[in-house]
PDB file of C-alpha atoms in Angstrom:
ATOM      1  CA  MET A   1     113.213 129.737  64.099  1.00  0.00           C
ATOM      2  CA  ARG A   2     109.898 128.418  62.857  1.00  0.00           C
ATOM      3  CA  ALA A   3     110.934 124.887  63.769  1.00  0.00           C
ATOM      4  CA  ILE A   4     111.924 125.994  67.292  1.00  0.00           C
ATOM      5  CA  ARG A   5     108.624 127.814  67.790  1.00  0.00           C
ATOM      6  CA  ALA A   6     106.688 124.787  66.575  1.00  0.00           C
ATOM      7  CA  LEU A   7     108.612 122.494  68.911  1.00  0.00           C
ATOM      8  CA  SER A   8     107.967 124.777  71.899  1.00  0.00           C
ATOM      9  CA  ALA A   9     104.256 124.936  71.152  1.00  0.00           C
ATOM     10  CA  ALA A  10     104.031 121.158  70.795  1.00  0.00           C
ATOM     11  CA  LEU A  11     105.844 120.537  74.088  1.00  0.00           C
ATOM     12  CA  LEU A  12     103.557 123.013  75.859  1.00  0.00           C
ATOM     13  CA  VAL A  13     100.421 121.318  74.553  1.00  0.00           C
ATOM     14  CA  LEU A  14     101.668 117.865  75.528  1.00  0.00           C
ATOM     15  CA  GLY A  15     102.684 119.094  78.981  1.00  0.00           C
ATOM     16  CA  LEU A  16      99.229 120.533  79.605  1.00  0.00           C
ATOM     17  CA  ALA A  17      97.646 117.277  78.465  1.00  0.00           C
ATOM     18  CA  ALA A  18      99.842 115.184  80.739  1.00  0.00           C
ATOM     19  CA  ALA A  19      99.334 117.302  83.878  1.00  0.00           C
ATOM     20  CA  PRO A  20      95.682 116.277  84.599  1.00  0.00           C
ATOM     21  CA  ALA A  21      96.523 112.609  84.084  1.00  0.00           C
ATOM     22  CA  ALA A  22      99.430 112.817  86.518  1.00  0.00           C
ATOM     23  CA  ALA A  23      97.227 114.543  89.073  1.00  0.00           C
ATOM     24  CA  ASP A  24      94.546 111.864  88.731  1.00  0.00           C
ATOM     25  CA  ALA A  25      97.124 109.093  89.145  1.00  0.00           C
ATOM     26  CA  SER A  26      98.543 110.587  92.319  1.00  0.00           C
ATOM     27  CA  ALA A  27      95.092 111.195  93.762  1.00  0.00           C
ATOM     28  CA  SER A  28      94.080 107.568  93.258  1.00  0.00           C
ATOM     29  CA  ALA A  29      96.563 106.466  95.903  1.00  0.00           C
ATOM     30  CA  SER A  30      95.404 108.948  98.521  1.00  0.00           C
ATOM     31  CA  PRO A  31      92.780 108.207 101.181  1.00  0.00           C
ATOM     32  CA  SER A  32      89.288 109.557 100.703  1.00  0.00           C
ATOM     33  CA  GLY A  33      89.214 111.095 104.147  1.00  0.00           C
ATOM     34  CA  ASP A  34      85.646 110.123 105.003  1.00  0.00           C
ATOM     35  CA  GLY A  35      84.535 107.474 107.467  1.00  0.00           C
ATOM     36  CA  LYS A  36      86.511 105.810 110.225  1.00  0.00           C
ATOM     37  CA  ALA A  37      89.528 103.574 109.983  1.00  0.00           C
ATOM     38  CA  PRO A  38      88.696  99.880 110.513  1.00  0.00           C
ATOM     39  CA  ALA A  39      89.330  98.658 114.054  1.00  0.00           C
ATOM     40  CA  GLN A  40      89.125  94.927 113.367  1.00  0.00           C
ATOM     41  CA  ALA A  41      90.543  92.287 111.057  1.00  0.00           C
ATOM     42  CA  GLY A  42      89.085  89.254 109.362  1.00  0.00           C
ATOM     43  CA  THR A  43      90.068  85.679 110.088  1.00  0.00           C
ATOM     44  CA  SER A  44      90.158  84.397 106.470  1.00  0.00           C
ATOM     45  CA  PHE A  45      90.211  85.589 102.873  1.00  0.00           C
ATOM     46  CA  ARG A  46      86.414  85.728 102.720  1.00  0.00           C
ATOM     47  CA  THR A  47      86.115  87.785 105.906  1.00  0.00           C
ATOM     48  CA  ALA A  48      89.079  90.101 105.270  1.00  0.00           C
ATOM     49  CA  THR A  49      88.443  93.669 106.416  1.00  0.00           C
ATOM     50  CA  GLU A  50      88.535  96.165 103.544  1.00  0.00           C
ATOM     51  CA  ILE A  51      90.833  99.169 103.917  1.00  0.00           C
ATOM     52  CA  GLU A  52      91.695 102.071 101.648  1.00  0.00           C
ATOM     53  CA  GLN A  53      95.194 102.894 100.561  1.00  0.00           C
ATOM     54  CA  GLY A  54      96.800 105.511 102.755  1.00  0.00           C
ATOM     55  CA  ARG A  55      94.602 104.744 105.763  1.00  0.00           C
ATOM     56  CA  GLN A  56      95.803 102.878 108.840  1.00  0.00           C
ATOM     57  CA  ALA A  57      93.740  99.998 110.227  1.00  0.00           C
ATOM     58  CA  THR A  58      93.989  98.450 113.681  1.00  0.00           C
ATOM     59  CA  ALA A  59      92.910  95.192 115.281  1.00  0.00           C
ATOM     60  CA  ASN A  60      93.196  93.435 118.623  1.00  0.00           C
ATOM     61  CA  GLY A  61      93.707  89.707 118.950  1.00  0.00           C
ATOM     62  CA  SER A  62      95.867  86.968 120.378  1.00  0.00           C
ATOM     63  CA  THR A  63      99.119  85.375 119.359  1.00  0.00           C
ATOM     64  CA  GLY A  64      98.267  82.462 117.109  1.00  0.00           C
ATOM     65  CA  ASP A  65      95.402  84.316 115.368  1.00  0.00           C
ATOM     66  CA  TYR A  66      95.375  85.130 111.661  1.00  0.00           C
ATOM     67  CA  PHE A  67      94.679  88.772 110.782  1.00  0.00           C
ATOM     68  CA  TYR A  68      93.325  89.500 107.276  1.00  0.00           C
ATOM     69  CA  TRP A  69      92.788  92.811 105.482  1.00  0.00           C
ATOM     70  CA  SER A  70      92.184  93.646 101.800  1.00  0.00           C
ATOM     71  CA  PHE A  71      92.899  96.736  99.689  1.00  0.00           C
ATOM     72  CA  PRO A  72      92.647  97.676  95.992  1.00  0.00           C
ATOM     73  CA  ALA A  73      95.674  98.200  93.751  1.00  0.00           C
ATOM     74  CA  ASP A  74      95.511  99.409  90.151  1.00  0.00           C
ATOM     75  CA  ALA A  75      97.847  99.097  87.171  1.00  0.00           C
ATOM     76  CA  GLY A  76     101.008 101.162  87.418  1.00  0.00           C
ATOM     77  CA  GLN A  77     101.069 101.191  91.225  1.00  0.00           C
ATOM     78  CA  ARG A  78     103.776  99.674  93.404  1.00  0.00           C
ATOM     79  CA  PRO A  79     102.042  98.761  96.715  1.00  0.00           C
ATOM     80  CA  THR A  80     103.862  98.825 100.037  1.00  0.00           C
ATOM     81  CA  VAL A  81     102.393  97.166 103.131  1.00  0.00           C
ATOM     82  CA  HIS A  82     103.496  98.290 106.590  1.00  0.00           C
ATOM     83  CA  ALA A  83     102.527  96.278 109.686  1.00  0.00           C
ATOM     84  CA  THR A  84     103.284  96.833 113.369  1.00  0.00           C
ATOM     85  CA  VAL A  85     102.516  94.331 116.121  1.00  0.00           C
ATOM     86  CA  LYS A  86     102.437  95.647 119.695  1.00  0.00           C
ATOM     87  CA  LEU A  87     103.420  92.848 122.031  1.00  0.00           C
ATOM     88  CA  PRO A  88     102.575  92.305 125.721  1.00  0.00           C
ATOM     89  CA  GLN A  89     105.072  93.287 128.396  1.00  0.00           C
ATOM     90  CA  GLN A  90     106.013  89.704 129.252  1.00  0.00           C
ATOM     91  CA  HIS A  91     106.763  87.337 126.366  1.00  0.00           C
ATOM     92  CA  THR A  92     109.502  85.160 124.956  1.00  0.00           C
ATOM     93  CA  THR A  93     111.055  85.411 121.496  1.00  0.00           C
ATOM     94  CA  GLN A  94     108.400  85.646 118.757  1.00  0.00           C
ATOM     95  CA  THR A  95     108.656  85.664 114.953  1.00  0.00           C
ATOM     96  CA  TRP A  96     105.965  87.496 112.960  1.00  0.00           C
ATOM     97  CA  GLN A  97     105.351  87.520 109.220  1.00  0.00           C
ATOM     98  CA  VAL A  98     103.210  89.531 106.792  1.00  0.00           C
ATOM     99  CA  ASP A  99     102.131  87.981 103.470  1.00  0.00           C
ATOM    100  CA  VAL A 100     100.347  89.610 100.530  1.00  0.00           C
ATOM    101  CA  TYR A 101      98.087  87.744  98.082  1.00  0.00           C
ATOM    102  CA  ASP A 102      96.442  88.955  94.878  1.00  0.00           C
ATOM    103  CA  GLY A 103      92.820  88.550  93.771  1.00  0.00           C
ATOM    104  CA  LEU A 104      93.500  84.954  92.689  1.00  0.00           C
ATOM    105  CA  ARG A 105      94.947  84.242  96.150  1.00  0.00           C
ATOM    106  CA  ARG A 106      98.407  83.823  94.710  1.00  0.00           C
ATOM    107  CA  ARG A 107     101.087  84.780  97.175  1.00  0.00           C
ATOM    108  CA  GLN A 108     103.071  87.726  95.848  1.00  0.00           C
ATOM    109  CA  ALA A 109     106.773  87.882  96.618  1.00  0.00           C
ATOM    110  CA  CYS A 110     108.098  90.992  98.318  1.00  0.00           C
ATOM    111  CA  GLN A 111     110.505  92.930  96.130  1.00  0.00           C
ATOM    112  CA  TYR A 112     112.245  94.153  99.264  1.00  0.00           C
ATOM    113  CA  GLY A 113     111.471  94.914 102.891  1.00  0.00           C
ATOM    114  CA  ALA A 114     111.475  92.999 106.175  1.00  0.00           C
ATOM    115  CA  GLN A 115     108.610  90.572 105.582  1.00  0.00           C
ATOM    116  CA  THR A 116     109.575  88.394 108.567  1.00  0.00           C
ATOM    117  CA  ARG A 117     111.069  89.649 111.800  1.00  0.00           C
ATOM    118  CA  THR A 118     111.855  88.190 115.191  1.00  0.00           C
ATOM    119  CA  ALA A 119     111.075  90.151 118.353  1.00  0.00           C
ATOM    120  CA  ALA A 120     113.384  89.499 121.266  1.00  0.00           C
ATOM    121  CA  ALA A 121     111.989  88.602 124.661  1.00  0.00           C
ATOM    122  CA  GLY A 122     110.391  91.657 126.258  1.00  0.00           C
ATOM    123  CA  ALA A 123     110.372  93.751 123.049  1.00  0.00           C
ATOM    124  CA  ALA A 124     107.498  96.227 122.901  1.00  0.00           C
ATOM    125  CA  SER A 125     106.713  95.812 119.189  1.00  0.00           C
ATOM    126  CA  VAL A 126     107.880  94.448 115.856  1.00  0.00           C
ATOM    127  CA  ASP A 127     107.682  96.258 112.486  1.00  0.00           C
ATOM    128  CA  LEU A 128     107.201  94.511 109.133  1.00  0.00           C
ATOM    129  CA  THR A 129     107.308  95.827 105.555  1.00  0.00           C
ATOM    130  CA  CYS A 130     106.557  94.266 102.176  1.00  0.00           C
ATOM    131  CA  VAL A 131     107.146  96.183  98.931  1.00  0.00           C
ATOM    132  CA  LEU A 132     105.461  94.397  96.030  1.00  0.00           C
ATOM    133  CA  ARG A 133     106.363  94.485  92.365  1.00  0.00           C
ATOM    134  CA  THR A 134     104.600  97.016  90.157  1.00  0.00           C
ATOM    135  CA  VAL A 135     101.033  96.020  89.283  1.00  0.00           C
ATOM    136  CA  ARG A 136     100.751  95.237  85.565  1.00  0.00           C
ATOM    137  CA  ALA A 137      97.695  95.905  83.420  1.00  0.00           C
ATOM    138  CA  TRP A 138      98.060  92.548  81.656  1.00  0.00           C
ATOM    139  CA  SER A 139     100.134  89.385  81.938  1.00  0.00           C
ATOM    140  CA  GLU A 140     100.518  85.930  80.462  1.00  0.00           C
ATOM    141  CA  PRO A 141      98.215  83.305  82.041  1.00  0.00           C
ATOM    142  CA  TRP A 142     101.176  81.256  83.267  1.00  0.00           C
ATOM    143  CA  ALA A 143     102.935  84.226  84.886  1.00  0.00           C
ATOM    144  CA  ASN A 144     102.674  85.242  88.520  1.00  0.00           C
ATOM    145  CA  ASP A 145     102.768  88.990  87.880  1.00  0.00           C
ATOM    146  CA  PRO A 146     100.715  91.307  90.132  1.00  0.00           C
ATOM    147  CA  LEU A 147      97.506  92.337  88.342  1.00  0.00           C
ATOM    148  CA  PRO A 148      94.854  95.005  89.089  1.00  0.00           C
ATOM    149  CA  GLY A 149      92.304  94.028  91.700  1.00  0.00           C
ATOM    150  CA  THR A 150      91.948  93.160  95.372  1.00  0.00           C
ATOM    151  CA  TYR A 151      95.024  92.364  97.426  1.00  0.00           C
ATOM    152  CA  TYR A 152      94.955  90.515 100.744  1.00  0.00           C
ATOM    153  CA  ILE A 153      97.203  91.102 103.744  1.00  0.00           C
ATOM    154  CA  ARG A 154      97.760  88.231 106.160  1.00  0.00           C
ATOM    155  CA  LEU A 155      99.571  88.881 109.426  1.00  0.00           C
ATOM    156  CA  THR A 156     100.398  86.080 111.835  1.00  0.00           C
ATOM    157  CA  VAL A 157     103.059  84.718 114.156  1.00  0.00           C
ATOM    158  CA  VAL A 158     105.129  81.908 112.662  1.00  0.00           C
ATOM    159  CA  GLY A 159     107.341  81.082 115.612  1.00  0.00           C
ATOM    160  CA  LEU A 160     106.747  81.328 119.357  1.00  0.00           C
ATOM    161  CA  ALA A 161     106.915  79.307 122.545  1.00  0.00           C
ATOM    162  CA  SER A 162     103.808  77.465 123.707  1.00  0.00           C
ATOM    163  CA  SER A 163     103.735  79.640 126.820  1.00  0.00           C
ATOM    164  CA  ASP A 164     103.045  82.731 124.655  1.00  0.00           C
ATOM    165  CA  LEU A 165     100.128  81.218 122.778  1.00  0.00           C
ATOM    166  CA  GLY A 166      96.987  83.282 123.357  1.00  0.00           C
ATOM    167  CA  LEU A 167      98.685  86.396 124.742  1.00  0.00           C
ATOM    168  CA  PRO A 168      96.927  89.635 123.718  1.00  0.00           C
ATOM    169  CA  VAL A 169      98.457  91.670 120.892  1.00  0.00           C
ATOM    170  CA  ALA A 170      97.478  94.768 118.914  1.00  0.00           C
ATOM    171  CA  ALA A 171      98.145  95.073 115.176  1.00  0.00           C
ATOM    172  CA  GLU A 172      98.366  98.085 112.886  1.00  0.00           C
ATOM    173  CA  VAL A 173      98.552  97.910 109.080  1.00  0.00           C
ATOM    174  CA  ARG A 174      98.749 100.455 106.297  1.00  0.00           C
ATOM    175  CA  ALA A 175      98.911 100.042 102.516  1.00  0.00           C
ATOM    176  CA  ASP A 176     100.411 102.735 100.297  1.00  0.00           C
ATOM    177  CA  SER A 177     101.378 102.866  96.640  1.00  0.00           C
ATOM    178  CA  LYS A 178     103.862 104.664  94.447  1.00  0.00           C
ATOM    179  CA  ASP A 179     102.719 105.543  90.931  1.00  0.00           C
ATOM    180  CA  ILE A 180     105.352 104.169  88.548  1.00  0.00           C
ATOM    181  CA  GLY A 181     103.750 105.516  85.355  1.00  0.00           C
ATOM    182  CA  GLY A 182     104.743 104.653  81.806  1.00  0.00           C
ATOM    183  CA  ALA A 183     107.804 102.700  82.861  1.00  0.00           C
ATOM    184  CA  ALA A 184     105.473  99.829  83.794  1.00  0.00           C
ATOM    185  CA  ALA A 185     103.003 100.188  80.908  1.00  0.00           C
ATOM    186  CA  VAL A 186     102.227  97.147  78.742  1.00  0.00           C
ATOM    187  CA  ASP A 187     100.279  96.678  75.521  1.00  0.00           C
ATOM    188  CA  GLY A 188      97.176  95.063  76.975  1.00  0.00           C
ATOM    189  CA  SER A 189      94.669  95.187  79.809  1.00  0.00           C
ATOM    190  CA  LEU A 190      92.372  92.896  81.747  1.00  0.00           C
ATOM    191  CA  ALA A 191      88.689  92.820  80.866  1.00  0.00           C
ATOM    192  CA  LYS A 192      87.890  93.013  84.602  1.00  0.00           C
ATOM    193  CA  PRO A 193      90.082  93.571  87.666  1.00  0.00           C
ATOM    194  CA  LEU A 194      90.720  90.569  89.899  1.00  0.00           C
ATOM    195  CA  VAL A 195      88.002  91.357  92.441  1.00  0.00           C
ATOM    196  CA  PRO A 196      86.168  88.409  94.052  1.00  0.00           C
ATOM    197  CA  GLY A 197      82.714  87.956  92.536  1.00  0.00           C
ATOM    198  CA  ILE A 198      83.027  90.701  89.920  1.00  0.00           C
ATOM    199  CA  ALA A 199      81.989  88.299  87.152  1.00  0.00           C
ATOM    200  CA  VAL A 200      78.673  87.526  88.896  1.00  0.00           C
ATOM    201  CA  THR A 201      76.000  89.925  87.621  1.00  0.00           C
ATOM    202  CA  SER A 202      72.243  90.162  87.899  1.00  0.00           C
ATOM    203  CA  GLN A 203      69.711  92.298  86.058  1.00  0.00           C
ATOM    204  CA  LYS A 204      66.635  94.026  87.412  1.00  0.00           C
ATOM    205  CA  ASP A 205      63.862  95.520  85.252  1.00  0.00           C
ATOM    206  CA  GLY A 206      66.029  94.940  82.195  1.00  0.00           C
ATOM    207  CA  ASP A 207      67.971  98.201  82.584  1.00  0.00           C
ATOM    208  CA  ASP A 208      69.509  98.199  86.045  1.00  0.00           C
ATOM    209  CA  ASP A 209      72.746  96.189  86.054  1.00  0.00           C
ATOM    210  CA  ARG A 210      74.043  95.354  89.488  1.00  0.00           C
ATOM    211  CA  HIS A 211      77.321  93.604  90.166  1.00  0.00           C
ATOM    212  CA  ALA A 212      77.273  91.112  93.015  1.00  0.00           C
ATOM    213  CA  VAL A 213      80.831  91.439  94.247  1.00  0.00           C
ATOM    214  CA  LEU A 214      82.401  90.213  97.451  1.00  0.00           C
ATOM    215  CA  SER A 215      84.639  93.276  97.622  1.00  0.00           C
ATOM    216  CA  ASP A 216      83.209  96.750  97.040  1.00  0.00           C
ATOM    217  CA  ILE A 217      86.339  98.792  97.643  1.00  0.00           C
ATOM    218  CA  ARG A 218      88.066 100.273  94.602  1.00  0.00           C
ATOM    219  CA  PRO A 219      90.609 103.010  93.822  1.00  0.00           C
ATOM    220  CA  ASP A 220      89.409 106.609  93.719  1.00  0.00           C
ATOM    221  CA  GLY A 221      88.131 107.293  90.210  1.00  0.00           C
ATOM    222  CA  GLY A 222      87.569 103.605  89.438  1.00  0.00           C
ATOM    223  CA  TRP A 223      89.752 101.011  87.759  1.00  0.00           C
ATOM    224  CA  SER A 224      91.911 102.344  84.959  1.00  0.00           C
ATOM    225  CA  SER A 225      93.200  98.937  83.770  1.00  0.00           C
ATOM    226  CA  GLY A 226      96.253 100.703  82.412  1.00  0.00           C
ATOM    227  CA  TRP A 227      94.617 102.446  79.427  1.00  0.00           C
ATOM    228  CA  TRP A 228      96.584 105.652  80.048  1.00  0.00           C
ATOM    229  CA  SER A 229     100.199 106.260  80.975  1.00  0.00           C
ATOM    230  CA  ASP A 230     102.782 108.982  80.436  1.00  0.00           C
ATOM    231  CA  ARG A 231     104.325 106.717  77.808  1.00  0.00           C
ATOM    232  CA  TRP A 232     101.789 108.193  75.374  1.00  0.00           C
ATOM    233  CA  VAL A 233     103.187 111.668  76.063  1.00  0.00           C
ATOM    234  CA  TRP A 234     106.803 110.663  75.482  1.00  0.00           C
ATOM    235  CA  THR A 235     105.843 108.754  72.346  1.00  0.00           C
ATOM    236  CA  GLY A 236     104.162 111.877  70.985  1.00  0.00           C
ATOM    237  CA  ILE A 237     107.164 114.051  71.869  1.00  0.00           C
ATOM    238  CA  GLY A 238     109.485 111.592  70.133  1.00  0.00           C
ATOM    239  CA  ALA A 239     107.332 111.639  66.989  1.00  0.00           C
ATOM    240  CA  ILE A 240     107.310 115.451  66.912  1.00  0.00           C
ATOM    241  CA  LEU A 241     111.086 115.646  67.414  1.00  0.00           C
ATOM    242  CA  ALA A 242     111.645 113.122  64.631  1.00  0.00           C
ATOM    243  CA  ALA A 243     109.414 115.121  62.259  1.00  0.00           C
ATOM    244  CA  LEU A 244     111.142 118.399  63.103  1.00  0.00           C
ATOM    245  CA  ALA A 245     114.552 116.780  62.655  1.00  0.00           C
ATOM    246  CA  GLY A 246     113.517 115.603  59.205  1.00  0.00           C
ATOM    247  CA  ILE A 247     112.261 119.050  58.232  1.00  0.00           C
ATOM    248  CA  GLY A 248     115.413 120.717  59.532  1.00  0.00           C
ATOM    249  CA  GLY A 249     117.673 118.259  57.746  1.00  0.00           C
ATOM    250  CA  TYR A 250     115.844 118.809  54.485  1.00  0.00           C
ATOM    251  CA  ALA A 251     116.086 122.596  54.862  1.00  0.00           C
ATOM    252  CA  LEU A 252     119.837 122.388  55.459  1.00  0.00           C
ATOM    253  CA  THR A 253     120.635 120.041  52.582  1.00  0.00           C
ATOM    254  CA  ARG A 254     118.388 121.262  49.764  1.00  0.00           C
ATOM    255  CA  GLY A 255     120.700 124.215  48.964  1.00  0.00           C
ATOM    256  CA  SER A 256     119.772 127.247  46.853  1.00  0.00           C
ATOM    257  CA  GLY A 257     118.227 125.212  44.072  1.00  0.00           C
ATOM    258  CA  ARG A 258     121.008 126.016  41.519  1.00  0.00           C
ATOM    259  CA  PRO A 259     124.166 123.989  40.835  1.00  0.00           C
ATOM    260  CA  SER A 260     127.240 125.242  42.647  1.00  0.00           C
ATOM    261  CA  ARG A 261     129.450 124.750  39.578  1.00  0.00           C
ATOM    262  CA  VAL A 262     128.765 125.316  35.922  1.00  0.00           C
ATOM    263  CA  PRO A 263     129.815 122.353  33.781  1.00  0.00           C
ATOM    264  CA  PRO A 264     132.669 123.082  31.289  1.00  0.00           C
ATOM    265  CA  GLY A 265     131.590 124.110  27.788  1.00  0.00           C
ATOM    266  CA  VAL A 266     128.251 125.614  28.867  1.00  0.00           C
TER     267      VAL A 266
END
């Protein structure tokens, strides 16, 4: 009974410790709710319009233009990019594509989703989706794994007739993330997230450190770099269960302390 009570108390303490962390992780992927959604897009990586996760951005342009947006993604998140292109009433067959790049401008493959779609002649719109792999806190230098930092969305048409070039279109994009948790945890973390210009710093009056970054947007609560995950909780639970199993096994096998049989002749 003592072992059962100790196990219950330990599980309760670990559950209370894990609850705030889970709440913080889920809140990091939610929009802040202040300000207005961007109504324009950049034309290159350097001019990409910054958007928050969970908030829809819009832009007007022409077929043949490149639309660029950027958003932050932290370790343990699995980003999903949704894009919708509203086409003019009169047009021929068009093929649109959405690509996602990380902070090093490496194109990230879509785990699943319709990254490229063809709109039939006269179609009102075309929907695109790209689900990335889970962002890792650390990776080998030669690997192409998604890492914490800024991610770029590029939306453009990749196939159309010359008669459709320059027709007006309206684009909508949205970036969301699912928190994967300890299943994606690794033993390591980046010193800095992959944000353009984050390594460029300047000092003023000796005490005020200011980071000259090209991208100011970051997850709510800052960059975690994967220092915490629910894997710590399950590791602690496993250690407690192993200790209790050892204590219980010893209590069952130690006996009464006296030999069960008296040797002959004693």
